[in-house]
Amino acid sequence: MAGRPRSEPARRPGSEPRSGGRQHQARGRGGTGRRTRRAGRTLPRRNREAQEKAIVEAAERVFAGAGFGGATMAEIAKAAGLPKPNLHYYFGSKQALYRAVLERTLREWLEPADCIVASAQPREALECYIRGKMRLSFTCPYASRVWANELLHGAPELRATLVRTLRPLVRRKAAVIDRWIAEGRMAKVDSKHLFFTIWAATQTYADFAVQICAVLGLDKFDRTVQERATEHVVGLILRGCGLAGTRPGRRK
Amino acid sequence: MAGRPRSEPARRPGSEPRSGGRQHQARGRGGTGRRTRRAGRTLPRRNREAQEKAIVEAAERVFAGAGFGGATMAEIAKAAGLPKPNLHYYFGSKQALYRAVLERTLREWLEPADCIVASAQPREALECYIRGKMRLSFTCPYASRVWANELLHGAPELRATLVRTLRPLVRRKAAVIDRWIAEGRMAKVDSKHLFFTIWAATQTYADFAVQICAVLGLDKFDRTVQERATEHVVGLILRGCGLAGTRPGRRK
DNA sequence: CCCACTTTTGACCATTTGGTCAATTACAGG
DNA sequence: CCTGTAATTGACCAAATGGTCAAAAGTGGG
């Protein structure tokens, strides 16, 4: 099938490396997504947005499992259930796809920080933040691992983002905490390093899950362990910040 | 290019991939190192042990920077200042070399835990352990990153080691902590999860150094930041374990 | 000086991999 | 039904990569 080259097929595919660079214009012009809603035949006729999402999600899993260097486009394509050229059609290159995955992750990463606002109670705010982070670790471990992997290798793709986005965010949130400290509402801790510790303590459950499972003798995290871990981290850090009290003991 | 000797290329002496692995008997007999002192020409004539060490160290840096999949034998060879076939001569395969790097790391990893013994004071013991871990993070970041990378990707090479070596160690050390808790000498924390938190909080300075530097606006850690970070982590966790007191405030 | 053994290397391969193409199919309008 | 555009896909590359060889060098003993 397919084939049947009409009449003047063999035009010698140029042989030159074409080298090329910016072919793949990506994104058409205006209303690309027309949402056809009329299923073609085998493929549910997904629109561009849905296809891109499917690819990014597949890529997230594969990158998380093998790192940028270890992941292959073929594997990602397979995971997404699409032929390989489609990935290039939508994202142009492996690196661009990788970047798309990272961008997606950044949003989730920053979200829980919304809890930390000056008008909140220190204990409520930090507890909310930590719980949010723990929840993410358990629900989106892949995203966390891709992010961790990128940092591990020197953040070649997002060093700029760290400085332009993460740094200002931390500065703002740290200022809130510093005020609480100045008002004597919590112990004197280094507010920025507190963030590093919270990130580390919470994401370790996503990034290093195998190690934790191995030590605990589990195959995977179950509800019980997730709750136990969460209460442990929340308790330890709140106590470390001088925010114990109120809630008597371990909840569960 | 590349010739195309079509005719009778390989005599296939053993056809099979050799699979096995024990070629490369490593370790010579007794006095391998004879240190010729007469430089052959460019290479100072290093003995086997020294060569292996040089290779492992180069590999550690390269694996840390690119992960297993992203690292190339050529790059490692270049970093070690040796031709590529030498790596295979000494270690047989990329995987074997990688494993050698991991084994080396495991030793460093476990060492600081010696501080935690039943006869010690809880505060002294934990403080010693945390400081030891922090020191390692700052002095041997590459090793930590290789380890982290391996865990991140599911620990394909050392899942067994985790269960056979790390798990029993944690069980023993956790038992010590549980006793201290039972004796009312420290707060009620989950002893195993306490280890996970300590590992995370300390190694984040090695694994995610770029992120921390970006947030702090630094190029690299200087003495001051290292001390500040150490005091922060020690203080936060000890307080979280109900082991504050004695030492008044932040030392520096 | 010769011999047996360990190391060192340059030259090569078979495969894998990111990426490219041209041809084909699916649609939406006219 | 025809046509232009978006999307899809099988077939291909050139480059990179892990690994292999066999021919050198070194080396120490007899």
CSV table of C-alpha atoms in Angstrom, one decimal, chain B residues 35-161:
chain,number,residue,atom,x,y,z
B,35,ARG,CA,56.7,3.1,39.0
B,36,THR,CA,59.2,3.1,36.3
B,37,ARG,CA,60.0,6.7,36.8
B,38,ARG,CA,61.3,6.7,33.3
B,39,ALA,CA,58.6,8.4,31.4
B,40,GLY,CA,57.9,6.5,28.3
B,41,ARG,CA,57.3,9.7,26.5
B,42,THR,CA,54.1,11.5,27.3
B,43,LEU,CA,52.5,9.3,30.0
B,44,PRO,CA,54.3,9.2,33.3
B,45,ARG,CA,53.9,5.4,33.5
B,46,ARG,CA,51.1,5.0,36.0
B,47,ASN,CA,50.3,1.6,37.4
B,48,ARG,CA,47.1,-0.2,37.2
B,49,GLU,CA,45.6,1.0,40.4
B,50,ALA,CA,46.4,4.6,39.6
B,51,GLN,CA,45.0,4.2,36.1
B,52,GLU,CA,41.8,2.7,37.3
B,53,LYS,CA,41.4,5.5,39.8
B,54,ALA,CA,42.0,8.1,37.2
B,55,ILE,CA,39.4,6.5,35.0
B,56,VAL,CA,36.8,6.2,37.7
B,57,GLU,CA,37.3,9.8,38.7
B,58,ALA,CA,37.0,11.0,35.2
B,59,ALA,CA,34.0,8.9,34.7
B,60,GLU,CA,32.4,10.2,37.9
B,61,ARG,CA,32.6,13.8,36.6
B,62,VAL,CA,31.3,12.9,33.2
B,63,PHE,CA,28.5,10.7,34.5
B,64,ALA,CA,27.6,13.4,37.0
B,65,GLY,CA,27.4,15.9,34.2
B,66,ALA,CA,25.4,14.0,31.7
B,67,GLY,CA,23.9,10.9,33.2
B,68,PHE,CA,24.6,7.4,32.1
B,69,GLY,CA,22.9,7.8,28.8
B,70,GLY,CA,24.3,11.2,28.0
B,71,ALA,CA,27.9,10.4,28.9
B,72,THR,CA,30.1,8.9,26.2
B,73,MET,CA,33.1,6.7,26.6
B,74,ALA,CA,35.0,9.0,24.3
B,75,GLU,CA,34.3,11.9,26.6
B,76,ILE,CA,35.4,9.9,29.7
B,77,ALA,CA,38.5,8.8,27.9
B,78,LYS,CA,39.3,12.4,27.1
B,79,ALA,CA,38.7,13.5,30.6
B,80,ALA,CA,41.0,10.8,31.9
B,81,GLY,CA,43.6,11.6,29.3
B,82,LEU,CA,43.7,8.1,27.8
B,83,PRO,CA,42.6,6.6,24.5
B,84,LYS,CA,39.2,5.0,24.6
B,85,PRO,CA,40.2,1.3,24.3
B,86,ASN,CA,42.0,1.7,27.6
B,87,LEU,CA,38.7,2.2,29.4
B,88,HIS,CA,37.5,-1.1,27.9
B,89,TYR,CA,40.7,-2.7,28.8
B,90,TYR,CA,40.3,-1.8,32.4
B,91,PHE,CA,36.6,-2.0,32.9
B,92,GLY,CA,35.2,-4.0,30.0
B,93,SER,CA,32.1,-1.9,29.3
B,94,LYS,CA,30.4,1.4,29.9
B,95,GLN,CA,28.1,-0.3,32.3
B,96,ALA,CA,30.9,-1.9,34.3
B,97,LEU,CA,32.6,1.4,34.6
B,98,TYR,CA,29.4,3.0,35.7
B,99,ARG,CA,29.0,0.4,38.4
B,100,ALA,CA,32.5,0.9,39.6
B,101,VAL,CA,31.7,4.6,40.0
B,102,LEU,CA,28.6,3.8,42.0
B,103,GLU,CA,30.4,1.4,44.3
B,104,ARG,CA,32.9,4.0,45.1
B,105,THR,CA,30.2,6.4,45.9
B,106,LEU,CA,28.3,4.1,48.2
B,107,ARG,CA,31.2,3.9,50.6
B,108,GLU,CA,31.4,7.7,51.0
B,109,TRP,CA,27.6,7.7,51.3
B,110,LEU,CA,27.5,5.4,54.2
B,111,GLU,CA,30.5,6.6,56.1
B,112,PRO,CA,29.0,9.5,58.1
B,113,ALA,CA,26.5,7.2,59.7
B,114,ASP,CA,29.2,5.9,62.0
B,115,CYS,CA,28.4,8.8,64.2
B,116,ILE,CA,25.0,7.4,65.1
B,117,VAL,CA,25.6,4.9,67.9
B,118,ALA,CA,23.6,4.1,70.9
B,119,SER,CA,26.3,5.2,73.3
B,120,ALA,CA,26.4,8.7,72.0
B,121,GLN,CA,24.2,11.7,72.9
B,122,PRO,CA,21.3,12.1,70.5
B,123,ARG,CA,22.2,15.7,69.8
B,124,GLU,CA,25.9,15.1,69.3
B,125,ALA,CA,25.3,12.1,67.1
B,126,LEU,CA,22.7,13.7,64.8
B,127,GLU,CA,24.7,16.9,64.6
B,128,CYS,CA,27.8,15.0,63.7
B,129,TYR,CA,25.9,13.0,61.1
B,130,ILE,CA,24.3,16.0,59.5
B,131,ARG,CA,27.6,17.9,59.4
B,132,GLY,CA,29.3,14.9,57.9
B,133,LYS,CA,26.7,14.8,55.2
B,134,MET,CA,26.9,18.5,54.5
B,135,ARG,CA,30.7,18.3,54.2
B,136,LEU,CA,30.4,15.5,51.7
B,137,SER,CA,27.9,17.5,49.6
B,138,PHE,CA,30.3,20.4,49.4
B,139,THR,CA,33.5,18.4,48.8
B,140,CYS,CA,32.2,15.5,46.6
B,141,PRO,CA,29.3,16.9,44.6
B,142,TYR,CA,30.0,14.7,41.6
B,143,ALA,CA,29.7,11.5,43.5
B,144,SER,CA,26.4,12.7,45.0
B,145,ARG,CA,25.1,13.6,41.6
B,146,VAL,CA,25.9,10.3,40.0
B,147,TRP,CA,24.1,8.6,42.9
B,148,ALA,CA,21.2,10.9,42.6
B,149,ASN,CA,21.0,10.3,38.9
B,150,GLU,CA,21.0,6.6,39.3
B,151,LEU,CA,18.1,6.8,41.8
B,152,LEU,CA,16.2,9.3,39.7
B,153,HIS,CA,16.1,6.8,36.9
B,154,GLY,CA,14.9,3.9,38.9
B,155,ALA,CA,18.3,2.6,40.2
B,156,PRO,CA,18.6,-0.1,37.5
B,157,GLU,CA,22.1,-0.8,38.6
B,158,LEU,CA,21.8,-0.8,42.3
B,159,ARG,CA,18.4,-1.7,43.4
B,160,ALA,CA,19.8,-4.8,44.8
B,161,THR,CA,22.5,-2.9,46.7
